[in-house]
PDB file of C-alpha atoms in Angstrom:
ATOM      1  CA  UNK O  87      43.823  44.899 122.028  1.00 39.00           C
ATOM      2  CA  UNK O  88      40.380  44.390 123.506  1.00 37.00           C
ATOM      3  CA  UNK O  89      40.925  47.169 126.057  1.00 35.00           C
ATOM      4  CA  UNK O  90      42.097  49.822 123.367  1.00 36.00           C
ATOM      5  CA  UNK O  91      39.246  48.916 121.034  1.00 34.00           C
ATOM      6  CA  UNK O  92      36.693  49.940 124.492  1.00 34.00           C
ATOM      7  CA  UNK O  93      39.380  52.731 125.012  1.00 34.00           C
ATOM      8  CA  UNK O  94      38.412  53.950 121.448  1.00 34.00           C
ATOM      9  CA  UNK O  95      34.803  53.328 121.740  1.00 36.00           C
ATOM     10  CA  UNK O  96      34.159  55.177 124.913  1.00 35.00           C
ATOM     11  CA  UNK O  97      35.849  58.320 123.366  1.00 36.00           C
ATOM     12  CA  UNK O  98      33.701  58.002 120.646  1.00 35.00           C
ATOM     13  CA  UNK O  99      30.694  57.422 122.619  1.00 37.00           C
ATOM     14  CA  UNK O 100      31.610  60.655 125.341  1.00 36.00           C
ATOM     15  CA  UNK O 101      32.243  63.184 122.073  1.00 35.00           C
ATOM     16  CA  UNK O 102      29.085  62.144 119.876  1.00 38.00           C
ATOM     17  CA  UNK O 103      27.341  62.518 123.534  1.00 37.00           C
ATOM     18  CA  UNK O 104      29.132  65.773 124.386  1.00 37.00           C
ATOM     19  CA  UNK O 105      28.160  67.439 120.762  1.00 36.00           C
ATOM     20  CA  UNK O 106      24.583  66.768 120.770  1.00 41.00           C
ATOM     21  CA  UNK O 107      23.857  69.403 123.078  1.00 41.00           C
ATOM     22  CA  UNK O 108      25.623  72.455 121.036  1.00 44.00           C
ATOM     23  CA  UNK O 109      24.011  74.322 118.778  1.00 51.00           C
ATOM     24  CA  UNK O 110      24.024  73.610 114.591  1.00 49.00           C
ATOM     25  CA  UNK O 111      25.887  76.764 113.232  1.00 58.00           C
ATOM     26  CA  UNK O 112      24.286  77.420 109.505  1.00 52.00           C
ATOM     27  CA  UNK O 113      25.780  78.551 106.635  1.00 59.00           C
ATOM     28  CA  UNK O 114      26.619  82.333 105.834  1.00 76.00           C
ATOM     29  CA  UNK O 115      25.054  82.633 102.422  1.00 89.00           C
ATOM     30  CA  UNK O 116      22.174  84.190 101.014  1.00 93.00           C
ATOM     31  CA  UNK O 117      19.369  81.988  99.564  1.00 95.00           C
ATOM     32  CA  UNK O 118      20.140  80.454  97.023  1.00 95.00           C
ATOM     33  CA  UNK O 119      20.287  77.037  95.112  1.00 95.00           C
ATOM     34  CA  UNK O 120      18.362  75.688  91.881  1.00 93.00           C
ATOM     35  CA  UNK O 121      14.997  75.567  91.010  1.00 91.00           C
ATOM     36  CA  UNK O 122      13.957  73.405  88.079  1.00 90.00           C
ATOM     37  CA  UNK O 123      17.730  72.327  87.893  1.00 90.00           C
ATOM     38  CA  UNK O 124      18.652  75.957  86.695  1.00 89.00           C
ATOM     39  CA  UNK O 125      20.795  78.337  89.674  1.00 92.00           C
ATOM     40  CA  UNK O 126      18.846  80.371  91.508  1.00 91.00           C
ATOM     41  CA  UNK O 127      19.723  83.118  93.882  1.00 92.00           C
ATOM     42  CA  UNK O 128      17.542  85.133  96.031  1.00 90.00           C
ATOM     43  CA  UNK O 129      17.245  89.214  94.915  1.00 86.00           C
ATOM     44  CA  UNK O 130      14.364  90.222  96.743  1.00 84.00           C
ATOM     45  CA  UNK O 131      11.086  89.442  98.024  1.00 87.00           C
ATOM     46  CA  UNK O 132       7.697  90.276  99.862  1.00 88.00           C
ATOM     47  CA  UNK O 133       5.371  89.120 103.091  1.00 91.00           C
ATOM     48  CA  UNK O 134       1.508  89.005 102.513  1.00 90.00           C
ATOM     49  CA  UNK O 135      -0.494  88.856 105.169  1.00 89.00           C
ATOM     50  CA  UNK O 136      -3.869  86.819 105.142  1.00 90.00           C
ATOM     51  CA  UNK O 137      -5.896  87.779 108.312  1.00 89.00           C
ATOM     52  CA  UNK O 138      -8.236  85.409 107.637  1.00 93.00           C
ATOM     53  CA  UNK O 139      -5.803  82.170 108.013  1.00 92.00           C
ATOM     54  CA  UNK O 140      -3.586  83.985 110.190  1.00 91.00           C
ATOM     55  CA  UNK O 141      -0.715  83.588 108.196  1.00 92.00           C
ATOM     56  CA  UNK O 142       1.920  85.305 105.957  1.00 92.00           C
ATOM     57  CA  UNK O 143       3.072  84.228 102.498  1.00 92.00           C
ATOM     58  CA  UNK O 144       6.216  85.106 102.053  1.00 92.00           C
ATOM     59  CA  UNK O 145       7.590  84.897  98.295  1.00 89.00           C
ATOM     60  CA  UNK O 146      11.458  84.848  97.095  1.00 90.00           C
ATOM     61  CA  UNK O 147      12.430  85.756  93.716  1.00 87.00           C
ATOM     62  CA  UNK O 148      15.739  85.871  92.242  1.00 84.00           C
ATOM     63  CA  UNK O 149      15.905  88.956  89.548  1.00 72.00           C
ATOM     64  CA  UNK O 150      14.889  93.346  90.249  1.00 56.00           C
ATOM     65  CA  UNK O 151      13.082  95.801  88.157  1.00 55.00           C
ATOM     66  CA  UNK O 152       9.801  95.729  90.515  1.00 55.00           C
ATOM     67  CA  UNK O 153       8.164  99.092  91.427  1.00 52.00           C
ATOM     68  CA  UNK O 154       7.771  99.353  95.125  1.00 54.00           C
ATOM     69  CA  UNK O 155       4.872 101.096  96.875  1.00 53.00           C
ATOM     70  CA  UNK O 156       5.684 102.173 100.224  1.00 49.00           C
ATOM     71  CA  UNK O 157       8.106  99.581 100.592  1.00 51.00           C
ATOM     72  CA  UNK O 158       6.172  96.512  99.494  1.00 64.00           C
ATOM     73  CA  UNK O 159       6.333  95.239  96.150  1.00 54.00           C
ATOM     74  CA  UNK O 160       3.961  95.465  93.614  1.00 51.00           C
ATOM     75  CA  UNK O 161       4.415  92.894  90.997  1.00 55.00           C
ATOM     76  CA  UNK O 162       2.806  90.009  89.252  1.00 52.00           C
ATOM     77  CA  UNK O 163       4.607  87.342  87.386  1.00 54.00           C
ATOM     78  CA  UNK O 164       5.040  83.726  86.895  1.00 54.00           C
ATOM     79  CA  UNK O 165       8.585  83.003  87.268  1.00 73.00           C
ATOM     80  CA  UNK O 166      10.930  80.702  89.258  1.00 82.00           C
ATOM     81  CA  UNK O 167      10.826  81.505  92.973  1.00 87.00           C
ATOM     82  CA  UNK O 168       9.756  79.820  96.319  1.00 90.00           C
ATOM     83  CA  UNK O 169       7.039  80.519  98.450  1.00 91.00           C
ATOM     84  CA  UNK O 170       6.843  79.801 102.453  1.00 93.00           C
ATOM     85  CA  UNK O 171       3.649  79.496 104.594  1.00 93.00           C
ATOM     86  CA  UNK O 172       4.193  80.976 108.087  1.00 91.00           C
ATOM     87  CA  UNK O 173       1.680  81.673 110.720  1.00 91.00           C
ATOM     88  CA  UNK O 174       1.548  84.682 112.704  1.00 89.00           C
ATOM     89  CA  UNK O 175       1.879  83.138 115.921  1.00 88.00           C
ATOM     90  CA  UNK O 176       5.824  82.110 115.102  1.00 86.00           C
ATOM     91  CA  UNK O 177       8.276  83.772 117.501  1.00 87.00           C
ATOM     92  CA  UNK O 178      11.690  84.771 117.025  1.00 85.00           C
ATOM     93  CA  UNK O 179      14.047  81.459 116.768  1.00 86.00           C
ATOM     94  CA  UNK O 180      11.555  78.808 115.957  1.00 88.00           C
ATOM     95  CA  UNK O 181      12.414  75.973 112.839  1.00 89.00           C
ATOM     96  CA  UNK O 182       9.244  75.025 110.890  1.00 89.00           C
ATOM     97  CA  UNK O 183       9.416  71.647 108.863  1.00 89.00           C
ATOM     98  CA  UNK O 184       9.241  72.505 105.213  1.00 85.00           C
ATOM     99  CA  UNK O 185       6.253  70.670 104.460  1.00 82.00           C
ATOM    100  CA  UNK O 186       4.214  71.887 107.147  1.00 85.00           C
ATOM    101  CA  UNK O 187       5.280  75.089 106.198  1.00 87.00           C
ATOM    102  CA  UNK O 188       3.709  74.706 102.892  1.00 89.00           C
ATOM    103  CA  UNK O 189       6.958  75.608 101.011  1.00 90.00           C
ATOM    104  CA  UNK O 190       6.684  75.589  97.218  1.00 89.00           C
ATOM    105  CA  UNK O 191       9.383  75.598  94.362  1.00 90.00           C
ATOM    106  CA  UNK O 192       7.313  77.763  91.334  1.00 86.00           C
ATOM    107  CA  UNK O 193       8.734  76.438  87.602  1.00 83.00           C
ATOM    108  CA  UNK O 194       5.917  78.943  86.408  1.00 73.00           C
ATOM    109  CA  UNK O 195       2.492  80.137  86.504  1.00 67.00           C
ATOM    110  CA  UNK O 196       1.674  76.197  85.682  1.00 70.00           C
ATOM    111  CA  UNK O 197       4.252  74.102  87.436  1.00 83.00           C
ATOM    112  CA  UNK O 198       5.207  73.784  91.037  1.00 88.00           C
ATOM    113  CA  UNK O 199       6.612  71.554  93.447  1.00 89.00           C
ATOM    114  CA  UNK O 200       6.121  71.423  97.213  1.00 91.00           C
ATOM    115  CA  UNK O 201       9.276  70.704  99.304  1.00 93.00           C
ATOM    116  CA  UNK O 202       9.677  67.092 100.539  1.00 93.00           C
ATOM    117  CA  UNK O 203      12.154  67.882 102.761  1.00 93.00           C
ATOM    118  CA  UNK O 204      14.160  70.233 104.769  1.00 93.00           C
ATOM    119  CA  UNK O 205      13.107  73.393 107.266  1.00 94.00           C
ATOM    120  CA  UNK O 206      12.508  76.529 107.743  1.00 93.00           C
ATOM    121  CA  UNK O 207      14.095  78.914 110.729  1.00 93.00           C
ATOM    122  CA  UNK O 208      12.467  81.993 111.444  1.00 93.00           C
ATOM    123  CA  UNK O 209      15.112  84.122 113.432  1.00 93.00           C
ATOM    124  CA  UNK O 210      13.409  87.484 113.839  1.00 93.00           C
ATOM    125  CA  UNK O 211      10.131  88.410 113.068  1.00 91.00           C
ATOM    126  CA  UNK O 212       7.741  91.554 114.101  1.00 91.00           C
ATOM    127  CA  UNK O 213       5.067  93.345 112.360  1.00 86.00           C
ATOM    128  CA  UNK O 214       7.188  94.791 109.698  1.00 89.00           C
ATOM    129  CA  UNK O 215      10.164  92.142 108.528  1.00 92.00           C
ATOM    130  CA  UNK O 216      10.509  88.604 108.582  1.00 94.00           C
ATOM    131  CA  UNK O 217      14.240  87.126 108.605  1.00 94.00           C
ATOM    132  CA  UNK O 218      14.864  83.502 108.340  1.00 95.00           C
ATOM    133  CA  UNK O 219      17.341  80.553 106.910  1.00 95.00           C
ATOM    134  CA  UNK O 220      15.756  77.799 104.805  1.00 95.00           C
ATOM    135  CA  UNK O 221      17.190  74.809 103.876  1.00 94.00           C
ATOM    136  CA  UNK O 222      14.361  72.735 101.610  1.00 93.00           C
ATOM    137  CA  UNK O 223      14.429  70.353  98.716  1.00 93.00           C
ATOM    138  CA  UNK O 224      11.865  68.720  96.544  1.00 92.00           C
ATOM    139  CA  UNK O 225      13.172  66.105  94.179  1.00 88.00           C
ATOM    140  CA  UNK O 226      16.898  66.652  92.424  1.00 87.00           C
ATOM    141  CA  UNK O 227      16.380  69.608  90.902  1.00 91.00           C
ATOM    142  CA  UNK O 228      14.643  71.570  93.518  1.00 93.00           C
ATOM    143  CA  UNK O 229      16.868  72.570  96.446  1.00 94.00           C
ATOM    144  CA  UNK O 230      17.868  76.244  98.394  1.00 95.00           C
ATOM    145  CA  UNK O 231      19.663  76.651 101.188  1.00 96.00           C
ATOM    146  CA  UNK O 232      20.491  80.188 103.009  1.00 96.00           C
ATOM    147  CA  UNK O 233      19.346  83.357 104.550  1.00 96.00           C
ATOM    148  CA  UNK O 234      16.494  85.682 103.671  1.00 95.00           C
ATOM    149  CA  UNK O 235      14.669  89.082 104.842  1.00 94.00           C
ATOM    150  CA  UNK O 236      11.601  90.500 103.560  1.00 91.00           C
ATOM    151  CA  UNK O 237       9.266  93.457 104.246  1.00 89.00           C
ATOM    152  CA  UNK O 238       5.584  92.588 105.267  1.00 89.00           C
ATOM    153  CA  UNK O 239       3.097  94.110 102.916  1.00 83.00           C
ATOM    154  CA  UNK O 240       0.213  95.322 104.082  1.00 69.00           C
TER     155      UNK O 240
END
């Protein structure tokens, strides 16, 4: 008995060792989630770049019937969406931590929630497009997971 029992816990031990080193695979969705408590699903969004902090904002929404301008959208509004914080010295394949990201759940133009948990993985990103996966959550009613791609405005 006592030898199978150390049979069983040395396999254990080798495959939780043996996985550690392989790569998380993430879901194949698009953003999406609840926001508020209501479903939410990504439809399109924007980058902003602020030279002066070095950053981009980038901003998801989930509904259409912007105008776009040379292929950045022009549009004000205060509905649902999230909001990221990245800086412009991110590379392709890096994960931010949602907080330090700066990642924000907007209610409206009067409500908003910061993410208390979670990440942010920016896969690709160049001087025109930004492509990531988020996974974030602030509270119970606040939580998206999935993909996204946006245009930077200029």
């Amino acid at each position: 008995n006592v030898t199978n029992i150390i049979i069983s816990i040395s396999f254990l031990s080798l495959l939780l060792i043996s996985s550690c080193g392989e790569d998380v695979q993430l879901p194949n969705k698009i953003l999406q989630g609840e926001i508020d408590g209501s479903e939410w699903e990504l439809a399109i969004g924007k980058a902003l770049s602020n030279q002066a902090q070095r950053t981009y904002k980038v901003e998801l929404f989930s509904f259409t019937g912007f105008t776009e301008d040379e292929g950045c959208l022009l549009f004000g509004g205060t509905s649902r969406h999230v909001s990221v914080i990245i800086p412009f010295d991110t590379s392709n394949n890096t994960q931010l931590n949602a907080i330090n990201a700066d990642m924000i759940f907007h209610i409206d133009g009067a409500n908003a929630f910061t993410a208390d948990n979670g990440f942010v993985e920016i896969s690709f990103i160049n001087n025109r497009e930004i492509r990531g996966f988020i996974s974030a959550g602030s509270g119970s009613n606040n939580s998206v997971e999935g993909f996204f791609s946006v245009l930077i405005c200029n």
